[in-house]
Coordinates of C-alpha atoms and ligand atoms in Angstrom, one line a residue:
M1 CA -4.2 29.4 33.0
Q2 CA -2.3 26.2 32.3
G3 CA -3.4 22.8 33.5
L4 CA -1.3 21.2 36.2
M5 CA -0.7 17.9 34.5
Q6 CA 2.6 16.2 33.6
D7 CA 3.9 17.1 30.1
R8 CA 4.9 13.6 29.1
Q9 CA 5.3 13.3 25.4
L10 CA 3.5 10.8 23.2
L11 CA 6.5 8.9 21.9
I12 CA 6.7 5.6 20.1
S13 CA 9.2 4.4 22.6
T14 CA 6.5 4.5 25.3
L15 CA 4.6 1.9 23.4
I16 CA 7.4 -0.7 23.4
E17 CA 8.3 0.1 27.0
Y18 CA 4.7 -0.4 28.1
A19 CA 4.3 -3.6 26.1
G20 CA 7.7 -5.1 27.1
L21 CA 6.9 -4.5 30.8
N22 CA 3.2 -5.2 30.9
H23 CA 2.5 -7.7 28.2
S24 CA 6.0 -9.3 28.3
N25 CA 4.9 -12.9 27.6
V26 CA 2.4 -12.1 24.8
E27 CA 3.7 -13.8 21.6
I28 CA 4.9 -12.4 18.3
V29 CA 5.0 -15.2 15.7
S30 CA 6.9 -14.5 12.5
Q31 CA 7.5 -16.4 9.3
T32 CA 10.8 -15.4 7.8
C33 CA 12.7 -15.1 4.5
E34 CA 15.0 -17.9 5.7
G35 CA 11.9 -20.2 5.8
V36 CA 11.8 -20.8 9.5
E37 CA 9.2 -19.7 12.0
V38 CA 10.4 -17.4 14.9
R39 CA 8.5 -17.2 18.1
S40 CA 9.2 -14.1 20.2
N41 CA 7.3 -11.9 22.7
Y42 CA 7.0 -8.3 23.8
A43 CA 9.8 -8.6 26.4
N44 CA 12.1 -9.9 23.7
L45 CA 11.0 -7.2 21.2
R46 CA 11.7 -4.5 23.7
S47 CA 15.2 -5.9 24.5
R48 CA 16.1 -6.4 20.8
S49 CA 14.7 -3.0 19.8
K50 CA 17.0 -1.4 22.4
K51 CA 20.0 -3.3 21.0
L52 CA 19.1 -2.2 17.5
A53 CA 18.8 1.4 18.6
K54 CA 22.3 1.2 20.0
A55 CA 23.5 -0.5 16.8
L56 CA 22.0 2.4 14.8
L57 CA 23.9 4.9 17.0
A58 CA 27.1 2.9 16.5
L59 CA 26.5 3.2 12.7
G60 CA 26.4 7.0 13.1
I61 CA 22.7 7.5 12.6
N62 CA 21.5 10.8 14.0
T63 CA 18.2 12.3 15.0
G64 CA 16.1 12.9 11.9
D65 CA 18.2 10.7 9.6
R66 CA 16.1 8.5 7.3
V67 CA 16.5 4.7 7.7
G68 CA 15.1 2.8 4.7
T69 CA 13.5 -0.7 4.8
L70 CA 12.7 -3.0 1.9
A71 CA 11.1 -5.8 3.9
W72 CA 8.1 -8.1 4.4
N73 CA 6.1 -8.5 7.6
T74 CA 8.7 -10.2 9.9
F75 CA 9.9 -9.8 13.5
R76 CA 13.0 -7.9 12.4
H77 CA 10.9 -5.3 10.5
Q78 CA 8.9 -4.9 13.7
E79 CA 12.0 -4.3 15.7
L80 CA 12.9 -1.5 13.2
Y81 CA 9.5 -0.1 13.7
F82 CA 10.4 0.6 17.4
A83 CA 14.2 1.1 17.3
V84 CA 14.4 3.6 14.5
P85 CA 11.8 6.2 15.7
G86 CA 12.6 5.3 19.3
M87 CA 16.2 6.5 19.0
G88 CA 15.0 9.7 17.1
A89 CA 15.6 8.7 13.5
V90 CA 12.9 8.3 10.8
L91 CA 11.7 4.9 9.5
H92 CA 11.2 5.0 5.8
T93 CA 9.3 1.9 4.6
I94 CA 9.7 1.3 0.9
N95 CA 7.1 -0.6 -1.2
P96 CA 9.1 -3.3 -3.1
R97 CA 6.2 -3.6 -5.6
L98 CA 6.9 -0.2 -7.1
F99 CA 8.9 -0.1 -10.4
A100 CA 12.6 -0.1 -9.9
D101 CA 13.0 3.6 -11.1
Q102 CA 10.3 4.6 -8.5
I103 CA 12.1 2.8 -5.8
E104 CA 15.3 4.5 -6.8
Y105 CA 13.5 7.9 -6.8
I106 CA 12.0 7.5 -3.3
I107 CA 15.2 6.3 -1.7
Q108 CA 17.1 9.2 -3.3
H109 CA 14.3 11.7 -2.5
A110 CA 14.2 10.5 1.2
E111 CA 18.0 10.6 1.3
D112 CA 18.1 7.3 3.2
T113 CA 21.4 7.0 5.0
V114 CA 21.2 3.3 5.5
L115 CA 19.0 0.6 4.0
F116 CA 17.8 -2.5 5.7
F117 CA 16.6 -5.2 3.3
D118 CA 15.2 -8.7 3.3
I119 CA 17.4 -11.2 1.6
S120 CA 14.5 -12.0 -0.8
F121 CA 15.1 -8.4 -2.2
T122 CA 18.8 -8.9 -3.1
A123 CA 18.1 -9.2 -6.8
L124 CA 15.9 -6.2 -6.8
L125 CA 18.5 -4.2 -5.0
L126 CA 21.6 -5.2 -7.0
P127 CA 21.0 -2.9 -10.1
L128 CA 20.2 0.0 -7.8
L129 CA 23.3 -0.1 -5.6
S130 CA 25.5 2.4 -7.4
K131 CA 22.5 4.8 -7.9
L132 CA 21.6 5.2 -4.2
T133 CA 24.1 7.9 -3.5
H134 CA 23.1 8.8 0.0
V135 CA 23.1 5.2 1.4
Q136 CA 26.2 4.6 3.4
A137 CA 25.4 1.0 4.5
F138 CA 23.3 -1.9 3.3
I139 CA 22.2 -4.2 6.0
A140 CA 20.7 -7.6 5.3
M141 CA 18.0 -8.5 7.7
T142 CA 19.3 -12.0 8.4
D143 CA 22.0 -14.0 10.2
R144 CA 25.6 -14.6 9.0
E145 CA 24.7 -17.9 7.5
H146 CA 22.3 -16.3 5.0
L147 CA 24.2 -13.1 4.2
P148 CA 23.9 -12.4 0.4
A149 CA 27.4 -12.6 -1.1
E150 CA 26.4 -10.5 -4.1
I151 CA 26.1 -7.2 -2.1
P152 CA 29.6 -5.8 -1.5
D153 CA 30.4 -4.8 2.2
C154 CA 26.9 -5.9 3.2
L155 CA 26.3 -5.7 7.0
C156 CA 24.6 -8.4 8.9
Y157 CA 21.5 -7.5 11.1
E158 CA 22.1 -10.2 13.7
D159 CA 25.8 -9.4 14.0
L160 CA 24.9 -5.7 14.6
L161 CA 22.5 -6.8 17.4
N162 CA 24.9 -9.3 18.9
A163 CA 27.5 -6.5 19.3
Q164 CA 25.2 -4.6 21.7
D165 CA 23.5 -5.1 25.1
D166 CA 20.0 -3.9 25.9
V167 CA 20.9 -1.3 28.6
Y168 CA 19.5 1.8 26.9
D169 CA 17.2 4.6 28.0
W170 CA 15.1 5.9 25.1
P171 CA 15.8 9.6 24.4
Q172 CA 13.1 12.1 25.3
F173 CA 12.1 14.7 22.6
Q174 CA 9.1 16.6 21.3
E175 CA 6.2 14.3 20.2
T176 CA 5.8 16.4 17.1
Q177 CA 9.2 15.1 15.8
A178 CA 9.1 13.0 12.7
A179 CA 8.8 9.2 13.3
S180 CA 8.2 7.5 9.9
L181 CA 7.9 8.2 6.2
C182 CA 5.8 6.5 3.6
Y183 CA 5.4 7.4 0.0
T184 CA 2.0 7.4 -1.8
S185 CA 1.9 5.1 -4.8
G186 CA 0.3 7.7 -7.0
T187 CA -0.9 6.6 -10.4
T188 CA 0.2 9.9 -11.9
G189 CA 3.4 11.8 -11.2
Q190 CA 6.2 10.8 -8.8
P191 CA 5.3 9.3 -5.4
K192 CA 4.9 11.9 -2.6
G193 CA 6.3 11.4 1.0
V194 CA 4.0 11.5 4.0
L195 CA 5.9 12.1 7.2
Y196 CA 4.2 10.9 10.3
S197 CA 5.0 12.2 13.8
H198 CA 5.3 10.4 17.1
R199 CA 2.2 12.2 18.3
S200 CA 0.1 11.3 15.2
T201 CA 1.2 7.7 15.4
V202 CA 0.3 7.3 19.1
L203 CA -3.1 9.1 18.8
H204 CA -3.9 6.9 15.8
A205 CA -3.0 3.8 17.8
F206 CA -5.5 4.8 20.5
T207 CA -8.2 4.9 17.8
V208 CA -7.5 1.4 16.6
C209 CA -7.9 0.1 20.1
T210 CA -11.3 1.8 20.8
V211 CA -14.4 -0.3 20.9
D212 CA -16.1 1.8 18.2
G213 CA -12.9 1.7 16.3
L214 CA -11.3 -1.7 15.5
Q215 CA -11.7 -3.1 19.0
L216 CA -8.1 -4.3 19.1
S217 CA -7.3 -5.7 22.6
R218 CA -5.2 -8.1 24.5
Q219 CA -7.9 -10.7 23.7
D220 CA -6.8 -10.7 20.1
S221 CA -4.4 -12.7 18.0
V222 CA -3.9 -10.6 14.9
L223 CA -2.9 -11.9 11.5
L224 CA -1.1 -8.9 10.0
V225 CA -1.7 -9.4 6.2
V226 CA -1.4 -5.8 5.3
P227 CA 2.2 -5.1 4.4
M228 CA 4.4 -3.2 6.8
F229 CA 5.6 -1.1 3.8
H230 CA 2.1 0.3 3.4
V231 CA 1.1 3.1 5.8
N232 CA 2.8 1.5 8.8
A233 CA 0.7 -1.6 8.3
W234 CA -2.3 0.6 9.1
G235 CA -0.7 1.4 12.4
F236 CA -1.2 -2.1 13.8
P237 CA 2.3 -2.9 15.1
Y238 CA 2.0 0.2 17.3
A239 CA -1.7 -0.3 18.3
A240 CA -0.9 -4.0 19.1
A241 CA 1.9 -2.9 21.5
M242 CA -0.5 -0.4 23.1
C243 CA -3.0 -3.1 24.1
G244 CA -0.7 -6.2 24.2
A245 CA -2.4 -8.0 21.3
K246 CA -0.6 -11.1 19.9
L247 CA 0.8 -10.5 16.4
C248 CA 1.3 -13.0 13.7
L249 CA 3.5 -11.9 10.8
P250 CA 3.2 -13.9 7.6
G251 CA 6.5 -12.9 5.9
L252 CA 6.3 -13.8 2.2
G253 CA 3.3 -16.1 2.5
L254 CA 0.3 -14.1 1.4
D255 CA -1.6 -16.7 -0.6
G256 CA -4.9 -18.1 0.6
E257 CA -3.4 -21.4 1.8
S258 CA -0.5 -19.8 3.8
I259 CA -2.7 -17.2 5.5
C260 CA -5.2 -19.9 6.4
E261 CA -2.5 -22.1 7.9
L262 CA -1.1 -19.3 10.0
A263 CA -4.6 -18.2 11.1
N264 CA -5.4 -21.8 12.2
N265 CA -2.1 -22.5 13.9
E266 CA -2.1 -19.3 15.9
Q267 CA -5.9 -19.2 16.5
C268 CA -6.1 -15.7 15.0
T269 CA -9.2 -13.7 16.0
M270 CA -8.8 -10.8 13.5
S271 CA -7.0 -9.9 10.4
I272 CA -6.6 -6.8 8.2
G273 CA -5.9 -6.4 4.5
V274 CA -7.1 -5.2 1.1
P275 CA -10.1 -6.8 -0.6
T276 CA -7.9 -8.6 -3.2
V277 CA -6.2 -10.6 -0.5
W278 CA -9.6 -11.7 1.0
L279 CA -10.9 -12.7 -2.4
G280 CA -7.9 -15.0 -2.7
F281 CA -8.5 -16.3 0.8
M282 CA -12.2 -16.9 0.3
N283 CA -11.6 -18.7 -3.0
Y284 CA -9.1 -21.0 -1.2
L285 CA -11.5 -21.6 1.7
E286 CA -14.4 -22.4 -0.5
S287 CA -12.3 -25.0 -2.2
A288 CA -11.2 -26.5 1.2
P289 CA -14.2 -25.9 3.4
D290 CA -12.9 -28.2 6.2
R291 CA -10.2 -25.6 6.8
A292 CA -12.8 -23.0 7.7
K293 CA -14.2 -25.1 10.6
T294 CA -11.2 -24.7 12.8
L295 CA -10.6 -21.0 12.1
K296 CA -11.3 -18.6 15.0
L297 CA -11.3 -15.4 12.9
N298 CA -14.3 -13.2 14.1
R299 CA -13.5 -10.0 12.3
I300 CA -11.8 -9.0 9.1
V301 CA -10.8 -5.4 8.6
M302 CA -10.9 -4.4 4.9
G303 CA -9.8 -1.2 3.3
G304 CA -7.5 0.3 0.7
S305 CA -10.2 -0.1 -2.0
A306 CA -13.9 -0.7 -1.8
A307 CA -14.9 -4.0 -0.1
P308 CA -17.5 -5.6 -2.4
R309 CA -20.8 -6.4 -0.7
A310 CA -20.7 -9.9 -2.2
L311 CA -17.3 -10.5 -0.4
I312 CA -18.7 -9.3 2.9
D313 CA -21.6 -11.8 2.4
R314 CA -19.2 -14.7 1.7
I315 CA -17.1 -13.9 4.7
H316 CA -20.2 -13.9 6.9
T317 CA -21.6 -17.0 5.4
H318 CA -18.6 -19.3 5.0
L319 CA -16.4 -18.0 7.8
G320 CA -18.9 -16.6 10.3
A321 CA -16.8 -13.5 10.6
K322 CA -17.8 -9.8 10.5
T323 CA -16.2 -7.5 8.0
I324 CA -15.3 -4.1 9.3
H325 CA -14.9 -1.8 6.2
A326 CA -12.6 1.1 6.7
W327 CA -11.6 4.1 4.6
G328 CA -8.3 5.9 4.7
M329 CA -5.2 7.0 2.8
T330 CA -1.5 7.1 3.2
E331 CA -2.1 10.8 4.1
T332 CA -4.6 9.8 6.9
S333 CA -2.3 7.4 8.8
P334 CA -4.6 5.7 7.5
M335 CA -7.8 5.3 9.6
G336 CA -10.4 7.9 8.6
T337 CA -13.7 6.1 8.8
I338 CA -14.6 2.7 10.3
G339 CA -17.7 0.7 9.5
N340 CA -19.3 -0.5 12.7
L341 CA -23.1 -0.9 13.1
L342 CA -25.0 1.2 15.6
P343 CA -27.4 -0.2 18.2
E344 CA -30.4 0.9 16.1
H345 CA -29.2 -1.4 13.4
Q346 CA -29.6 -4.6 15.4
H347 CA -33.1 -5.2 14.1
L348 CA -32.1 -5.0 10.5
S349 CA -32.1 -8.1 8.3
Q350 CA -28.7 -9.6 7.4
Q351 CA -29.0 -8.3 3.9
Q352 CA -29.7 -4.7 5.1
K353 CA -26.7 -5.1 7.4
F354 CA -24.5 -6.1 4.5
D355 CA -25.7 -2.9 2.6
L356 CA -24.5 -0.8 5.5
Q357 CA -21.2 -2.7 5.9
A358 CA -20.5 -2.1 2.2
K359 CA -20.3 1.6 2.9
Q360 CA -17.0 2.9 4.3
G361 CA -18.2 3.6 7.8
R362 CA -18.4 6.6 10.2
V363 CA -15.6 8.9 11.3
I364 CA -13.9 8.2 14.5
Y365 CA -13.2 10.9 17.1
G366 CA -10.3 13.0 16.0
V367 CA -11.2 13.0 12.3
E368 CA -13.6 15.4 10.7
I369 CA -15.0 14.9 7.2
R370 CA -17.2 16.9 4.8
I371 CA -18.1 16.9 1.1
V372 CA -18.0 20.0 -1.1
D373 CA -19.1 20.8 -4.7
D374 CA -16.7 22.1 -7.4
E375 CA -16.9 25.6 -6.0
G376 CA -16.2 24.5 -2.4
K377 CA -19.7 24.8 -1.1
I378 CA -20.5 22.4 1.7
L379 CA -23.0 19.7 0.6
A380 CA -25.8 18.1 2.6
R381 CA -25.4 14.8 4.5
D382 CA -28.3 13.1 2.9
G383 CA -26.7 10.0 1.6
I384 CA -27.6 11.0 -2.0
V385 CA -25.7 14.0 -3.1
A386 CA -22.0 13.3 -3.8
G387 CA -19.1 15.7 -3.7
H388 CA -15.4 16.1 -3.1
L389 CA -14.4 14.5 0.2
Q390 CA -12.2 16.6 2.5
V391 CA -10.7 15.6 5.8
R392 CA -9.1 17.3 8.9
G393 CA -7.5 16.0 12.1
P394 CA -4.3 15.4 14.1
W395 CA -3.2 12.3 12.1
I396 CA -3.9 13.8 8.7
A397 CA -1.0 15.2 6.6
N398 CA -0.5 18.9 6.3
A399 CA 2.2 18.8 3.7
Y400 CA 4.3 16.4 1.7
F401 CA 8.0 15.7 2.5
K402 CA 10.4 18.2 0.8
M403 CA 7.6 19.7 -1.3
P404 CA 7.2 23.1 0.4
D405 CA 5.5 24.7 -2.6
H406 CA 2.8 22.0 -2.9
D407 CA -0.1 23.4 -0.9
V408 CA -2.3 20.5 0.3
L409 CA -4.7 22.3 2.7
D410 CA -7.3 25.0 2.1
K411 CA -7.4 28.1 4.3
D412 CA -9.4 26.3 7.0
G413 CA -7.0 23.3 7.2
W414 CA -9.1 20.8 5.1
F415 CA -7.2 18.2 3.1
S416 CA -8.7 17.3 -0.3
T417 CA -8.7 13.5 -0.6
G418 CA -9.3 13.3 -4.3
D419 CA -12.3 11.0 -3.5
I420 CA -15.9 11.5 -4.4
A421 CA -18.3 10.5 -1.7
C422 CA -21.7 11.0 -0.1
I423 CA -22.4 11.0 3.6
S424 CA -25.7 9.7 5.1
A425 CA -27.6 11.5 7.8
Q426 CA -26.3 8.9 10.2
G427 CA -22.7 9.8 9.2
Y428 CA -21.9 6.8 7.0
L429 CA -19.4 7.6 4.3
Q430 CA -19.8 6.1 0.8
I431 CA -17.0 6.5 -1.6
T432 CA -18.4 6.5 -5.1
D433 CA -15.1 7.2 -7.1
R434 CA -11.8 8.8 -7.3
S435 CA -12.4 12.3 -8.7
K436 CA -10.3 11.5 -11.8
D437 CA -12.3 8.3 -12.4
V438 CA -15.8 9.6 -12.0
I439 CA -18.0 9.1 -15.1
K440 CA -20.0 12.1 -16.2
S441 CA -22.9 11.1 -18.4
G442 CA -25.1 13.9 -19.7
G443 CA -23.9 16.0 -16.8
E444 CA -24.8 13.4 -14.1
W445 CA -22.3 11.3 -12.2
I446 CA -22.2 7.5 -12.4
S447 CA -20.3 5.7 -9.6
S448 CA -17.8 3.2 -11.1
I449 CA -17.3 1.6 -7.7
D450 CA -21.0 0.8 -7.4
L451 CA -21.0 -0.8 -10.8
E452 CA -17.9 -2.8 -10.1
N453 CA -19.2 -4.1 -6.9
T454 CA -22.5 -5.1 -8.5
A455 CA -20.7 -6.9 -11.3
V456 CA -18.5 -9.0 -8.9
A457 CA -21.7 -10.1 -7.1
H458 CA -22.5 -12.1 -10.3
P459 CA -21.2 -15.7 -9.7
A460 CA -19.3 -15.8 -13.0
I461 CA -17.3 -12.6 -12.4
L462 CA -14.0 -12.6 -10.6
E463 CA -13.0 -9.0 -11.0
A464 CA -14.4 -5.9 -12.7
A465 CA -13.4 -2.4 -13.6
V466 CA -15.6 0.4 -15.0
V467 CA -14.1 3.4 -16.9
G468 CA -15.8 6.3 -18.5
L469 CA -15.0 6.7 -22.3
H470 CA -16.0 9.3 -24.8
H471 CA -19.6 9.2 -26.2
S472 CA -20.7 11.7 -28.8
K473 CA -24.2 12.1 -27.3
W474 CA -23.6 11.7 -23.5
Q475 CA -20.1 13.0 -23.3
E476 CA -19.0 9.9 -21.4
R477 CA -20.5 6.5 -20.9
P478 CA -19.4 3.5 -18.7
L479 CA -17.5 0.6 -20.2
L480 CA -17.3 -2.5 -18.0
V481 CA -14.1 -4.6 -18.3
A482 CA -14.4 -7.9 -16.5
I483 CA -12.5 -11.1 -15.8
K484 CA -14.6 -14.3 -15.7
R485 CA -14.1 -16.9 -13.0
P486 CA -12.4 -20.1 -14.4
D487 CA -14.8 -22.6 -15.8
T488 CA -17.8 -20.2 -15.8
E489 CA -19.7 -18.6 -18.7
V490 CA -21.7 -15.4 -18.9
T491 CA -22.6 -13.3 -21.9
Q492 CA -22.7 -9.5 -22.2
D493 CA -26.5 -9.6 -22.3
E494 CA -26.8 -11.9 -19.2
L495 CA -24.5 -9.7 -17.2
K496 CA -26.4 -6.6 -18.3
D497 CA -29.7 -8.2 -17.2
F498 CA -28.1 -9.0 -13.8
L499 CA -26.8 -5.4 -13.4
A500 CA -30.2 -4.0 -14.4
C501 CA -31.8 -5.6 -11.3
H502 CA -29.4 -3.6 -9.1
V503 CA -28.6 -0.2 -10.6
A504 CA -30.5 2.6 -12.4
K505 CA -31.1 2.0 -16.1
W506 CA -29.0 5.0 -17.2
W507 CA -26.0 3.7 -15.2
L508 CA -25.9 0.4 -17.2
P509 CA -22.6 0.0 -19.1
D510 CA -23.1 0.5 -22.8
D511 CA -20.7 -2.3 -23.5
I512 CA -18.9 -5.1 -21.6
V513 CA -15.5 -6.5 -22.5
F514 CA -14.1 -9.7 -21.0
V515 CA -10.4 -9.8 -20.4
D516 CA -7.8 -12.2 -18.8
S517 CA -6.3 -9.6 -16.5
L518 CA -6.7 -6.1 -15.2
P519 CA -3.9 -3.6 -14.4
H520 CA -3.1 -2.9 -10.7
T521 CA -0.9 -0.4 -8.8
A522 CA 1.7 -1.5 -6.3
T523 CA -0.9 -1.4 -3.5
G524 CA -3.4 -3.5 -5.4
K525 CA -5.7 -0.7 -6.7
L526 CA -7.2 -0.9 -10.2
Q527 CA -5.1 1.3 -12.6
K528 CA -8.0 3.0 -14.4
N529 CA -5.6 5.4 -16.2
V530 CA -4.0 2.4 -17.9
L531 CA -7.4 1.0 -18.8
R532 CA -8.6 4.3 -20.2
E533 CA -5.4 4.4 -22.3
Q534 CA -5.9 0.8 -23.4
F535 CA -9.5 1.5 -24.6
K536 CA -9.0 5.1 -25.8
D537 CA -10.1 4.2 -29.4
F538 CA -13.0 2.1 -28.2
V539 CA -16.3 3.0 -29.9
F540 CA -19.5 2.2 -28.0
S541 CA -22.1 0.1 -29.8
T542 CA -24.5 2.9 -28.9
D543 CA -22.4 5.5 -30.6
Q544 CA -21.8 4.1 -34.1
Ligands
AMP601 P1 -3.5 4.8 -0.5 O1 -2.9 6.1 0.0 O2 -2.6 4.1 -1.4 O3 -3.9 4.0 0.7 O4 -4.8 5.1 -1.3 C1 -5.9 5.9 -0.7 C2 -7.1 5.8 -1.6 O5 -7.6 4.4 -1.6 C3 -8.3 6.6 -1.1 O6 -8.2 7.9 -1.4 C4 -9.4 5.9 -1.8 O7 -9.5 6.3 -3.1 C5 -9.0 4.4 -1.8 N1 -9.6 3.7 -0.7 C6 -9.1 3.5 0.5 N2 -10.0 2.8 1.3 C7 -11.1 2.6 0.5 C8 -12.3 2.0 0.7 N3 -12.6 1.4 1.9 N4 -13.3 2.1 -0.3 C9 -13.0 2.7 -1.4 N5 -11.8 3.3 -1.7 C10 -10.9 3.2 -0.7

């Protein structure tokens, strides 16, 4: 027997309709590539998204066509977030930090029919123009005054909008239709496309708004630091429309000082981003402590790589804000687990609370997780035994775009994340490594993430990476490669003594090398494959 409820589809257009009508005056504040600040609101966003949808139709964009964007976090990018999927096409956000040949590859692979770009990416785009064989129009996201002359026949975003009115009914279609496309920034092989649906996007937005999720609400003014070219900015533009949260878009200004200024001016209550950004932010704040006094930030959502415990402590101590540590991937939309404390944790000391917050949190309704051994046997949730993390749920990918032969699920529908983790009896996930980075010493696993986090807790260490290298007796042993903070000193032995207070003796790195910089991927993750290559001939002092 079927239920007798209306079969209204979960479409992205319902989010902007709702926000435009019910949170019409809530502000959207945007820095822009032209250097001016633009203040808009949800009523305006709804109206301009409709004009843009009509402009896309006028350009000949059809249902399912891919519309590429090379853009920062600005109000125009946010309009594309609603207009493109709203009219039935697929928004393909491109990471400009990838290498030029990877950018070319993904635009070609996605077969983008038009490409919207910020004027700051004109130089990046120029050498690619003739190679992007599917792109029929390049549209500069600016007004006529700032149109880049270098791009032949370049269309102007504001002209396209000015040619339309906002009388437009969003089309109705199945919620399982594709809405947006984002490529993983894999460290090996070509990037793979993850194709989100309207349904997965709307369900994911509900999660962000739940109290045991990220508590996003109309009470919030959100500083959107995570780029809109990375996993739909963790779904925040959609979740913010769902609850009417104010959004502050930093454009190009992602340094500590610019973020701090925007957060202060707009009285931001929460922000989201990768740990590297918050390290920069806290370094700035600690050099300008007066700026911290007027900030209203009460929570920082951190994910994308492990949030160091020392950073969680600094954010609490100097900012008075709570860190919510979340785990996810491009393939998981991205929210998989979220690190909130439970009522039974209220009596814990602050240090014990930091310990828990440094884990990646618990699953939210909709996502299932488990860990398995090399043979696929399900492992215990005891917080000790580590295994391969698998995940399942309605906003988890079941295939990659245009890769029909690449099976990503097992027979029961579990997606293998490539992460190694343990899960505590209370359900807290702790990521210990990527499976390809795990260090196997004498048959036992050593967590490189734990060692890195412990190393950056030392006051003289700015950033640290641990890789496993060949050792004739132990098969592999850890090498710690670290950057010192400016104007500080620490020796190998001093750092080893410090680590020895926090980790098991057999985990201690056999050697420590100090460097000036560490290699990162386009999304800010440590590139351990590059480090392993760099140190492939390294001989441990314990192995000579
Ligand atoms: P991406 O698809 O680029 O977002 O990368 C996803 C990967 O980032 C995951 O599989 C993890 O290896 C890593 N990651 C994401 N969030 C965290 C976190 N909170 N702690 C540790 N690793 C993380």
